[in-house]
Coordinates of C-alpha atoms in Angstrom, one line a residue:
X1 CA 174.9 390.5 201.3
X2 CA 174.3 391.5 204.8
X3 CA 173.8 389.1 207.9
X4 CA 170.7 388.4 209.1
X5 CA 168.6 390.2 211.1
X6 CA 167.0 387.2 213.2
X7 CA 170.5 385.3 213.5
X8 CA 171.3 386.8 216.6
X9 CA 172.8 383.3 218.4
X10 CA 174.5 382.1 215.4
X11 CA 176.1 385.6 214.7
X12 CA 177.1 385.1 218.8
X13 CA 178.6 382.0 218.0
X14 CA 180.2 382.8 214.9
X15 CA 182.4 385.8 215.9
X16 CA 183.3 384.0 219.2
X17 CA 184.5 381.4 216.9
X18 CA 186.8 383.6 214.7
X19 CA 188.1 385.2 217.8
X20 CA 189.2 381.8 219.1
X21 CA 190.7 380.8 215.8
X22 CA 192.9 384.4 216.1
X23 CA 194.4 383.1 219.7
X24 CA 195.0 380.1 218.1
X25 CA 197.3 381.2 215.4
X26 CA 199.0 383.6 218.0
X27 CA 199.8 380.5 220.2
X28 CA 200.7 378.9 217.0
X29 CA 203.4 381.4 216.0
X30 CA 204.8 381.8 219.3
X31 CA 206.0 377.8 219.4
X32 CA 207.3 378.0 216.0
X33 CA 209.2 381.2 217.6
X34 CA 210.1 379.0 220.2
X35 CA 211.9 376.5 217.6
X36 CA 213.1 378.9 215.6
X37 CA 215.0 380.3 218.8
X38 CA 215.9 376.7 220.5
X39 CA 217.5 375.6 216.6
X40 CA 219.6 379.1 217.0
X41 CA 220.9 378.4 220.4
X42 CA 221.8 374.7 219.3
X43 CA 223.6 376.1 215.9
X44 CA 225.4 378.5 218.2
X45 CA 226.5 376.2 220.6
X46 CA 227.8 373.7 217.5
X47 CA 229.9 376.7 216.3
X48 CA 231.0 377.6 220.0
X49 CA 232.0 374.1 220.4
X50 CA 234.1 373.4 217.4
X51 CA 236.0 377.0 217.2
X52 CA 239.9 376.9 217.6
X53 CA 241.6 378.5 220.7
X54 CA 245.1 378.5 221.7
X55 CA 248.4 379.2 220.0
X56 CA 248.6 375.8 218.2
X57 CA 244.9 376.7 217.0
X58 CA 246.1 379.5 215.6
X59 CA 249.0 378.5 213.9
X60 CA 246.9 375.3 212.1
X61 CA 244.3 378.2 210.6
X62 CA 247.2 379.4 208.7
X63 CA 246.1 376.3 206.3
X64 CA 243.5 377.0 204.1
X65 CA 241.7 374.1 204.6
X66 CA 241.7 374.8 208.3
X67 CA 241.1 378.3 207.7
X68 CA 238.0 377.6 205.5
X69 CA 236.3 375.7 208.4
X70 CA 236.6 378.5 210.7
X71 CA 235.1 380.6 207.9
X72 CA 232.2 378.1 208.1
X73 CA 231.5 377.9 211.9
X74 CA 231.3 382.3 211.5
X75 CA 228.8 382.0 208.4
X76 CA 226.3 379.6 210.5
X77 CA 226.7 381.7 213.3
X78 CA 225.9 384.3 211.3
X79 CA 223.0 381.5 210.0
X80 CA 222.1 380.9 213.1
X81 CA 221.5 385.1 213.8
X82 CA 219.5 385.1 211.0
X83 CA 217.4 382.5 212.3
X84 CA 217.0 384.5 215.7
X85 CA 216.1 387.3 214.1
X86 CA 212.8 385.4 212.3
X87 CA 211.7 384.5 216.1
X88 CA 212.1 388.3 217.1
X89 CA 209.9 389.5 214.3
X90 CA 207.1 386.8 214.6
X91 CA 207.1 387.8 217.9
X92 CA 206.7 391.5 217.1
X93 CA 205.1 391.8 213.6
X94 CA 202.7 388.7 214.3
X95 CA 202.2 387.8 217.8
X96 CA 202.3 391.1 220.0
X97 CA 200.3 393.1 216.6
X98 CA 197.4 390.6 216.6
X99 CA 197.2 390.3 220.6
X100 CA 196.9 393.9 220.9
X101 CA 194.4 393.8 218.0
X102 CA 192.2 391.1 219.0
X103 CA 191.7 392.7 222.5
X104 CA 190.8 395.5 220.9
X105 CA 188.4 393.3 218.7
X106 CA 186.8 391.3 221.8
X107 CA 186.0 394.7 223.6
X108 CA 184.3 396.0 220.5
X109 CA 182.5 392.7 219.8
X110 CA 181.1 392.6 223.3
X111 CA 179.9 396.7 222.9
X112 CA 177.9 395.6 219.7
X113 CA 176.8 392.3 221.1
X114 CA 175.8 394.4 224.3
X115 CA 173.8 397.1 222.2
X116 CA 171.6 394.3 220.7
X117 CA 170.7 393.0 223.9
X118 CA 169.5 396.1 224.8
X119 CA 167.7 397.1 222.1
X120 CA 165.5 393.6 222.6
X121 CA 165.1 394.2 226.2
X122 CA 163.4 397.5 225.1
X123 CA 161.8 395.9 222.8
X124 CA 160.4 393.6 224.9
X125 CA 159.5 396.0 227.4
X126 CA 157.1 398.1 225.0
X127 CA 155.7 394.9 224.3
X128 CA 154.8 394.1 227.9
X129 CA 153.3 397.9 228.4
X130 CA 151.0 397.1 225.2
X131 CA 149.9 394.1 226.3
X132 CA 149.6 395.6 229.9
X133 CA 147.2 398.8 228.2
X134 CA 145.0 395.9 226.1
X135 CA 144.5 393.9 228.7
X136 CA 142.9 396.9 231.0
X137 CA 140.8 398.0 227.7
X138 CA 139.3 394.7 227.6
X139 CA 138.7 394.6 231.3
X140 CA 136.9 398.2 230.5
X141 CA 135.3 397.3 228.0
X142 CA 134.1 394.3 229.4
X143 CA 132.6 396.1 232.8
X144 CA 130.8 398.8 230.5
X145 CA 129.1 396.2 228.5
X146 CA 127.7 394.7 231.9
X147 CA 126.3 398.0 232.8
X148 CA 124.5 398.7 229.6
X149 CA 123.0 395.1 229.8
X150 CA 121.9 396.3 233.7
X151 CA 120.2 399.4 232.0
X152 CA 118.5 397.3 229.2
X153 CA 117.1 395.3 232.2
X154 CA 116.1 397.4 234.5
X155 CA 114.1 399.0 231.5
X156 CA 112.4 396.0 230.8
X157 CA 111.8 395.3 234.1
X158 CA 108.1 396.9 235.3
X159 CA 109.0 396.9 238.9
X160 CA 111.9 399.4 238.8
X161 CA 111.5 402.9 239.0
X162 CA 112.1 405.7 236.9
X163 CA 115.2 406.5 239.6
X164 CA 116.5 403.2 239.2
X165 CA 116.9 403.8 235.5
X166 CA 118.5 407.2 235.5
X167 CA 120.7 405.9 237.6
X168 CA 121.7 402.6 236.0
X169 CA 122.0 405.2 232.6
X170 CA 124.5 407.0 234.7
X171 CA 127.0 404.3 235.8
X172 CA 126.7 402.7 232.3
X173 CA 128.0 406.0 230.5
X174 CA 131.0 406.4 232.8
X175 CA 131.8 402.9 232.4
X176 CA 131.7 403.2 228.7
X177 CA 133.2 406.6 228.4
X178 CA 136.1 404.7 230.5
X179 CA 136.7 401.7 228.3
X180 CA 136.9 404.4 225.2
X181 CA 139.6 406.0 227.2
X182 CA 141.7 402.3 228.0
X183 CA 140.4 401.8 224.0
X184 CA 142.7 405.0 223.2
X185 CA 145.6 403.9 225.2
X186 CA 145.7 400.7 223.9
X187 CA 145.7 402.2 219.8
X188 CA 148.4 404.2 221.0
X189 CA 150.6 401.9 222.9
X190 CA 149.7 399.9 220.1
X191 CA 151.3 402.2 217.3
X192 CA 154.0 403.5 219.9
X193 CA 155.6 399.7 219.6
X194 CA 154.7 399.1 216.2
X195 CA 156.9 401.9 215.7
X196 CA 159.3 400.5 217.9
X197 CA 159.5 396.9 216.5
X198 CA 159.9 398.2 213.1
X199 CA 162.8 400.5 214.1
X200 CA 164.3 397.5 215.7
X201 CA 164.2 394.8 212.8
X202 CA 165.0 397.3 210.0
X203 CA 167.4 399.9 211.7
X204 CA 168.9 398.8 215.1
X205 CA 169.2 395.5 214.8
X206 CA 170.4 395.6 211.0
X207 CA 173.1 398.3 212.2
X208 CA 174.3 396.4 215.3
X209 CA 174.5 392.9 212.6
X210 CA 176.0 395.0 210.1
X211 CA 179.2 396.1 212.3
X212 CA 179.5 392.8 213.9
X213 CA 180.2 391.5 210.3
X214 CA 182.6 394.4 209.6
X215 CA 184.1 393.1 212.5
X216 CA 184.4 389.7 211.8
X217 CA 185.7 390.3 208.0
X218 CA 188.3 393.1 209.3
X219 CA 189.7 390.4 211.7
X220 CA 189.9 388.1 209.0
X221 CA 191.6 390.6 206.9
X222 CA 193.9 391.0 209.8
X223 CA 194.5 387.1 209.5
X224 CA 195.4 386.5 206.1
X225 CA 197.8 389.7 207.0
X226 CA 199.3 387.1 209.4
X227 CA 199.5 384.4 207.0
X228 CA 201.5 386.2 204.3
X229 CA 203.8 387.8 207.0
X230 CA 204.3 384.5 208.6
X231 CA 206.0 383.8 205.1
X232 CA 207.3 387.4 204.4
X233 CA 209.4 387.3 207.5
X234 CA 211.5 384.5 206.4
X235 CA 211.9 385.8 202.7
X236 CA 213.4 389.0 203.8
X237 CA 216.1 386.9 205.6
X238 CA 216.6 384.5 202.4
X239 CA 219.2 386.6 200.9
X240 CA 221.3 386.9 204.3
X241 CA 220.9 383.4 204.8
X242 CA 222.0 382.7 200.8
X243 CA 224.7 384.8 201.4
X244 CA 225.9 382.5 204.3
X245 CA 225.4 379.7 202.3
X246 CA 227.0 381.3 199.7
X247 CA 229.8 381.5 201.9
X248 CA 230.1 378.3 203.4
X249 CA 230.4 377.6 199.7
X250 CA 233.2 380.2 199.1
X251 CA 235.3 378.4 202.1
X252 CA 235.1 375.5 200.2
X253 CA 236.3 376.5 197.3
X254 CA 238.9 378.9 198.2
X255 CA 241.1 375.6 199.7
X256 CA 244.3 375.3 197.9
X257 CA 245.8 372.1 199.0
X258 CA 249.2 373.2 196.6
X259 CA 249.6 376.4 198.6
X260 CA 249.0 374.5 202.3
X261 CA 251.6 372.1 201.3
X262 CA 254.0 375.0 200.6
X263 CA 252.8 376.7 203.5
X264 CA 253.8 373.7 205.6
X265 CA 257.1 373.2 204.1
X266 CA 258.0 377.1 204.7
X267 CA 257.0 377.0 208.1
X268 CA 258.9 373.8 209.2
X269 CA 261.6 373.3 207.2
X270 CA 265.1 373.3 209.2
X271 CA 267.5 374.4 206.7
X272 CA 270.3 371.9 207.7
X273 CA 272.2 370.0 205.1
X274 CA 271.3 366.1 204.4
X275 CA 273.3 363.4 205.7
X276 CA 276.5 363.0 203.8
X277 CA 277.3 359.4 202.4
X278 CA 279.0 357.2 205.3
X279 CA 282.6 356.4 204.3
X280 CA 283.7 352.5 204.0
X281 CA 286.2 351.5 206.7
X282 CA 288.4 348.9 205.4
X283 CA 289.5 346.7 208.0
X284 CA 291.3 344.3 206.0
X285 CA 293.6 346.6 205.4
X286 CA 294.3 346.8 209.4
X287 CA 293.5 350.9 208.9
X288 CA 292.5 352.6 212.1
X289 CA 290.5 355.8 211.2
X290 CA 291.7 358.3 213.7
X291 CA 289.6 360.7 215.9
X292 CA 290.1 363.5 214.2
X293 CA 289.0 361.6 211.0
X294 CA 286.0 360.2 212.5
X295 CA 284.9 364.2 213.7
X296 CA 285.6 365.3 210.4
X297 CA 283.9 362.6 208.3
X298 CA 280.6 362.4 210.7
X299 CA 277.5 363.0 208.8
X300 CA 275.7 366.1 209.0
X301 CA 272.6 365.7 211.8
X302 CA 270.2 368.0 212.7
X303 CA 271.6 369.3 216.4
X304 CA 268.9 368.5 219.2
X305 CA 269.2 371.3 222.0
X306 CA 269.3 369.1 225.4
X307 CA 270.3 372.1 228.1
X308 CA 271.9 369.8 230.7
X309 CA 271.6 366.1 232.1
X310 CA 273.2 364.8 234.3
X311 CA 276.3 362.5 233.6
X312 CA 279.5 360.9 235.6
X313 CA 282.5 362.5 234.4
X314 CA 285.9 361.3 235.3
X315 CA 288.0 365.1 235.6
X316 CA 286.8 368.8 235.7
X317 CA 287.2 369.1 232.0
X318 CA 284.6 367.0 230.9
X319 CA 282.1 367.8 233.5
X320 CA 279.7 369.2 230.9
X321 CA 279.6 367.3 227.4
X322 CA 279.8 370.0 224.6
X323 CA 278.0 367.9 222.1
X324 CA 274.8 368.3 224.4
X325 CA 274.8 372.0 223.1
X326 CA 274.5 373.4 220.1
X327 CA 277.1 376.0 218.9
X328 CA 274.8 378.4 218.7
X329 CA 274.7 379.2 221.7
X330 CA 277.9 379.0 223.2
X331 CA 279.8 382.4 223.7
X332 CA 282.8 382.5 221.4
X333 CA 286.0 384.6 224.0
X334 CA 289.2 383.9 225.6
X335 CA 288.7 382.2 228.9
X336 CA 290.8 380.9 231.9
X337 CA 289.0 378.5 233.4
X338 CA 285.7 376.4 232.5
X339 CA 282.2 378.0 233.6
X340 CA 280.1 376.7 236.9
X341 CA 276.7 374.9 236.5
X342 CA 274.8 377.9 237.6
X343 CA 277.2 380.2 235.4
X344 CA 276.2 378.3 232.5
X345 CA 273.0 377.5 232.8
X346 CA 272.0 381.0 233.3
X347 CA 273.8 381.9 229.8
X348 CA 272.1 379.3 228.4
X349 CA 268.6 379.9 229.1
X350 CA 269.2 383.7 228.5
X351 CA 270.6 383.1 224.9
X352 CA 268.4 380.5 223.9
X353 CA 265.1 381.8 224.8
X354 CA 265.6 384.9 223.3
X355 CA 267.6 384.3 220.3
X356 CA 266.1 381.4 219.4
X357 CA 269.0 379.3 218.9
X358 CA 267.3 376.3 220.1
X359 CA 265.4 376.7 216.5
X360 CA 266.5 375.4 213.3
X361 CA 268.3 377.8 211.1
X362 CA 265.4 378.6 208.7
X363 CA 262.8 378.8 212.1
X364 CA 265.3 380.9 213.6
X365 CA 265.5 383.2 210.9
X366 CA 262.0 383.5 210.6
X367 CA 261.3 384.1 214.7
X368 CA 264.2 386.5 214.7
X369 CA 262.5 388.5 211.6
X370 CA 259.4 388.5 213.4
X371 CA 260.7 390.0 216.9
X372 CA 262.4 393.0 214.8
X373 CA 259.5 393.5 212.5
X374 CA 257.3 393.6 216.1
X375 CA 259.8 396.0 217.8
X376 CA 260.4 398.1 214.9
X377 CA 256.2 398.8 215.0
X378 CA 256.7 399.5 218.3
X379 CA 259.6 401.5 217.8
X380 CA 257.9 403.4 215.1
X381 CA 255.0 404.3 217.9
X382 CA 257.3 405.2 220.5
X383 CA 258.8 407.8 217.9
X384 CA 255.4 409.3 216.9
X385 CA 254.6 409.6 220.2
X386 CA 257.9 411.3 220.9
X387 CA 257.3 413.7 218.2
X388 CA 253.9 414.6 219.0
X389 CA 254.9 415.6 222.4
X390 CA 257.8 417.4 221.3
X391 CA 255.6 419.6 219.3
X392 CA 252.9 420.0 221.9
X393 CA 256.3 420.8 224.1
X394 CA 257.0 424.0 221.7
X395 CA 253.3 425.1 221.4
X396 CA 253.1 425.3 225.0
X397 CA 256.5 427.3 225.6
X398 CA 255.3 429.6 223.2
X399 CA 251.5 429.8 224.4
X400 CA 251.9 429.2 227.8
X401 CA 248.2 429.8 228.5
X402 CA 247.9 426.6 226.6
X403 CA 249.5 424.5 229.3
X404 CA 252.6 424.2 231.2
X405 CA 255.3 422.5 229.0
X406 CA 256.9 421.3 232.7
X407 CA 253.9 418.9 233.0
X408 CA 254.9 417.4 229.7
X409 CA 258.5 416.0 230.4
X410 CA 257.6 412.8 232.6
X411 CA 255.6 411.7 229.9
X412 CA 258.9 413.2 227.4
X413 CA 261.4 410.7 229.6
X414 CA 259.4 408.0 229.7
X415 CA 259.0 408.2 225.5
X416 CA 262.5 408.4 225.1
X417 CA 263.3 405.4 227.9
X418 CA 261.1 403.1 226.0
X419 CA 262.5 404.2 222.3
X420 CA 266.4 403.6 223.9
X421 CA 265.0 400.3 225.4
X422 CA 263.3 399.4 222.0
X423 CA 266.8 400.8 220.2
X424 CA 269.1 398.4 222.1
X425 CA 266.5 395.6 221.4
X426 CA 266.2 396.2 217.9
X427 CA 270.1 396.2 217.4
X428 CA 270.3 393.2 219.3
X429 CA 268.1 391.1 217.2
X430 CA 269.5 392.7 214.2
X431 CA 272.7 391.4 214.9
X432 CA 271.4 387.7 216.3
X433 CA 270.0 387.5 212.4
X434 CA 273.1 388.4 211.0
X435 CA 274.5 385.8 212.9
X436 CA 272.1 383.6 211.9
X437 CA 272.6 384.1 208.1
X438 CA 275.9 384.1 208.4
X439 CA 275.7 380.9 210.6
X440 CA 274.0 379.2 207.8
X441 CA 276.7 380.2 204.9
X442 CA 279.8 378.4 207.4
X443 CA 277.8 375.8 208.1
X444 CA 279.3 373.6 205.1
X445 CA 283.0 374.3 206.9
X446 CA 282.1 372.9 209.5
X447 CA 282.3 369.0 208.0
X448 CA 278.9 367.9 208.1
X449 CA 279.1 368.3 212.1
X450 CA 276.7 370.8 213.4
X451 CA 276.9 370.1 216.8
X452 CA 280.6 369.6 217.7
X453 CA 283.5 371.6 218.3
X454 CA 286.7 371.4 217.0
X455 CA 289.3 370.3 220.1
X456 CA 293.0 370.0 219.3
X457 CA 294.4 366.7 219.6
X458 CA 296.3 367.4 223.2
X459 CA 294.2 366.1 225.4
X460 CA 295.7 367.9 228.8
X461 CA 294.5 371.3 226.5
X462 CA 291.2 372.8 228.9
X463 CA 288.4 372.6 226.9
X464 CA 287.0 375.5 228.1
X465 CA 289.8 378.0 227.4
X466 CA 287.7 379.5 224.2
X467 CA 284.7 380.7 227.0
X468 CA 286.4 383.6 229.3
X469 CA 283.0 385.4 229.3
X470 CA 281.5 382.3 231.4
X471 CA 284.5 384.0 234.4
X472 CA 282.3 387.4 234.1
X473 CA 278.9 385.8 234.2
X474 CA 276.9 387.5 237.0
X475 CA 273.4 388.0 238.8
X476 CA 272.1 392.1 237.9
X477 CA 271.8 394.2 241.1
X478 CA 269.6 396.3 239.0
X479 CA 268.2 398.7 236.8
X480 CA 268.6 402.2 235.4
X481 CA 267.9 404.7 233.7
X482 CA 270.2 407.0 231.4
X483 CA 269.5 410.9 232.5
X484 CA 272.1 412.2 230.0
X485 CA 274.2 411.2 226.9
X486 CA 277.5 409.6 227.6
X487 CA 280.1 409.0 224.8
X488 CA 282.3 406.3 226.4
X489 CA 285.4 407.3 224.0
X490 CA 288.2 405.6 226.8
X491 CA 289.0 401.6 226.9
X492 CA 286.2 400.2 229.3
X493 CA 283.5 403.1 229.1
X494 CA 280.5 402.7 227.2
X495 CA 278.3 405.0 225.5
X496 CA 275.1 405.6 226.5
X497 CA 271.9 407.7 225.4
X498 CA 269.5 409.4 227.3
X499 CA 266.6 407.6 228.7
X500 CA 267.7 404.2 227.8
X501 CA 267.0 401.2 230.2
X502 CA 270.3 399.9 231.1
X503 CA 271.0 397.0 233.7
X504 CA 273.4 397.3 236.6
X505 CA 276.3 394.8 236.6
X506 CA 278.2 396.3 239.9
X507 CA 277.1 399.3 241.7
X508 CA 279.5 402.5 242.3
X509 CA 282.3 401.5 244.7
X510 CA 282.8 404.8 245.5
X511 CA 284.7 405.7 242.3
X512 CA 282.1 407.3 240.6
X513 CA 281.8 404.6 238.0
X514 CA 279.2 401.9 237.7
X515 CA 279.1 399.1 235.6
X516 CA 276.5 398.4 233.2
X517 CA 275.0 396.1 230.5
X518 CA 273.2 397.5 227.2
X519 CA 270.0 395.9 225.7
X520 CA 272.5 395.2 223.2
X521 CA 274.7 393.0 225.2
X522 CA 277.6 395.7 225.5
X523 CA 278.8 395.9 228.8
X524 CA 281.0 398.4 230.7
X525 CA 281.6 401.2 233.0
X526 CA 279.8 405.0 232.6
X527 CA 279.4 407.4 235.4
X528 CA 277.3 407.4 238.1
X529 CA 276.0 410.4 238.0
X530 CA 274.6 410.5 234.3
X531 CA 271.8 407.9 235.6
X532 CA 268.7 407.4 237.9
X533 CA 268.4 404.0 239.7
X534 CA 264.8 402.1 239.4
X535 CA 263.2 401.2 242.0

């Protein structure tokens, strides 16, 4: 059915009605926007808060069960993006679409709403013009009637002349042929807005009504569009969000509590020997067990590394306490004379910080295995590198149009400096792990002492006569850099290969010779002249 034709105010009302209900579900979707974006922020903040940092962090999400949780906190931020996203496309799909549209709508409500208005004012106007042209007919009319009554009298009347008459006749006929004129008008005006009103009620106004209820039916269209979509935009996210879920889930159930026990066990275990059983000392039989005894019969204990306190010492021979130190890192030469407090500390911190000797022997192991694996990557790189520029090296000697090969060789010695470096490195913590796996096997020989060293029983005998290389302990003057191969084949001489990283023990006294320590610990003299001094 079609709106009617004389419900011009309530039409008014209605559609202004519907428009309002439109703003009101826009403002309506933006707040639950707003939620949608304020739970986000909150979700991402929770994850933010409760994620690991750090080294220790790190090395707990090694566990499963720790692992797992971190695995949550990424799925609900992922949740929590998902969530986002809803706000962004009610935003978009509902809010901006229907604001855009209802403007739209208001401007072509008004138009319609204007056009009807118009159409009565001329309307009304017509009606104003008829009853303008009837009113003048009946005032015509009225004044021709009054001169034909004049004319009926003065005929009747025996005291007027002839002249009188005639004349009377006269006035009478233009005043009647003047009211049939105004009577004309008036039957035309008259069908003019007949003709007018009925184009009004059954074409202009019916036309104007019918598109305003278009209107009003499209926008609600347009609404239940925003219903659904209000629902739609969440659905399409229902299978990301599952999938979170789903993993949250997942981290759950991937948590094996056998394998993070095992875990733990392989990461901390020490691999020293349990305490052996204490032996009975029978004083009743007046036996007094003798040092030596008591050294070799101690029970095994895990060795604490304690680099140096401070104790009162009665001689120079006891002035550091070698059970304070485990035999790991003690050098192992022939010596003269026992090693200063600067002397050893600075061995000390040098060997135990990077062979890891302060580490239990199964830690150790596993730090040292680590370091080789990392330099041998690195090595590996280096190499590439080194190959890649030696080919690039023969493609521009033999294209020279290419490029200059010349340009090529700073980047050639620095490639080969690093890959001697990373050499020297590699060898040196290949040989700290065979130390260390060796260590372990002649362990047992050692009596269930760890951490002691065997002293002979003459006590006037200098501890320290085992540790010469404490005598040649030094501070480097530099660094250097190996500009050609040297094969140190005499007693004293070392070889060296080109572009290694070498550290100066003592400059050249004017000999020619310098000497040198290797990233491998070998030390000794090469000449001067086959290296470049750093800056």
């Amino acid at each position: 059915g079609k709106w009617g034709w004389d419900q011009y105010d309530v039409i008014d009302k209605h559609t202004q009605s519907g428009l309002d209900l439109a703003e009101r579900y826009i403002k309506f979707v933006k707040e639950r926007s707003e939620i949608e974006q304020t739970y986000a922020k909150l979700l991402r903040n929770l994850t933010k808060k409760y994620l690991k940092r750090g080294h220790k962090d790190e090395q707990d999400c090694k566990y499963s069960n720790y692992a797992s949780f971190q695995d949550i906190l990424a799925e609900l931020n992922d949740y929590a993006g998902q969530r986002e996203l809803i706000a962004e496309n009610m935003i978009e799909s509902i809010c901006n679409n229907l604001s855009k549209y209802l403007q739209e709508l208001k401007q072509e409500r008004k138009n319609h709403l204007s056009d009807a208005r118009k159409a009565q004012q001329s309307l009304d106007s017509s009606l104003k013009h008829l009853e303008s042209t009837k009113k003048r007919f009946a005032k015509e009319w009225a004044e021709a009637e009054k001169t034909v009554q004049q004319v009926e009298r003065l005929e009747n009347d025996p005291n007027s002349t002839k002249l009188d008459v005639e004349k009377a006749k006269h006035v009478a006929n233009a005043r009647t042929r003047a009211a049939e004129e105004c009577r004309n008008d008036y039957a035309a005006e008259l069908q003019k807005y007949n003709k007018e009103q009925n184009c009004y009620y059954y074409v202009e106004i019916p036309q104007i009504f019918n598109k305003l209820q278009d209107l009003d039916e499209n926008r609600i269209r347009k609404m239940a569009e925003g219903y659904c979509k209000f629902s739609d935009i969440e659905k399409n996210v229902l299978p990301i969000i599952s999938r979170c879920l789903e993993g949250i889930t997942a981290a759950g159930t991937k948590i094996d509590e056998k394998q993070d026990s095992l875990l733990f066990i392989e990461q901390n275990k020490s691999g020293f020997e349990r305490p052996a059983d204490v032996e009975f000392e029978d004083y009743t039989q007046g036996i007094k067990v003798s040092n030596s005894d008591t050294i070799l019969n101690q029970p095994k204990l895990r060795p604490k590394l304690r680099l140096f306190r401070k104790h009162k010492v009665s001689n120079v021979h006891s002035r550091f306490h070698l059970d304070l130190l485990p035999v790991a890192v003690l050098p192992l030469g022939i010596g003269r004379r026992p090693p200063s407090p600067l002397q050893l500390w600075l061995y000390l911190t040098f060997r135990t910080l990077k062979d890891f000797s302060h580490l239990p022997p199964e830690q150790r192991k596993k730090k040292l295995q680590a370091k080789i694996d990392d330099i041998s990557k690195d090595l590996q790189k280096e190499q590439d590198q080194s190959d890649a520029l030696e080919k690039m090296k023969d493609v521009y000697v033999k294209n020279s149009q290419l490029g200059d090969p010349a340009r090529l060789e700073p980047q050639i010695c620095q490639t080969n400096q690093k890959i001697g470096h990373l050499k020297g490195e590699l060898a040196k913590y290949e040989t700290w792990l065979s130390e260390a796996v060796g260590g372990e096997e002649s362990s047992n020989n050692t009596n269930n002492n760890s951490h002691s060293l065997e002293m002979t029983s003459d006590p006037s005998q200098n501890i320290y006569t085992d540790f010469d290389e404490f005598d040649d302990i030094e501070m480097p003057v530099g660094q250097c850099t190996a500009l050609y191969t040297f094969e140190g084949n005499n007693e004293g001489t070392i070889s060296i290969m080109e572009g290694e990283l070498l550290t100066v023990m003592e400059k050249d006294k004017g000999d020619g010779w310098m000497r040198v320590l290797r990233a491998s610990g070998e030390e000794g003299y090469i000449p001067s002249s086959y290296v470049k001094i750093n800056a």
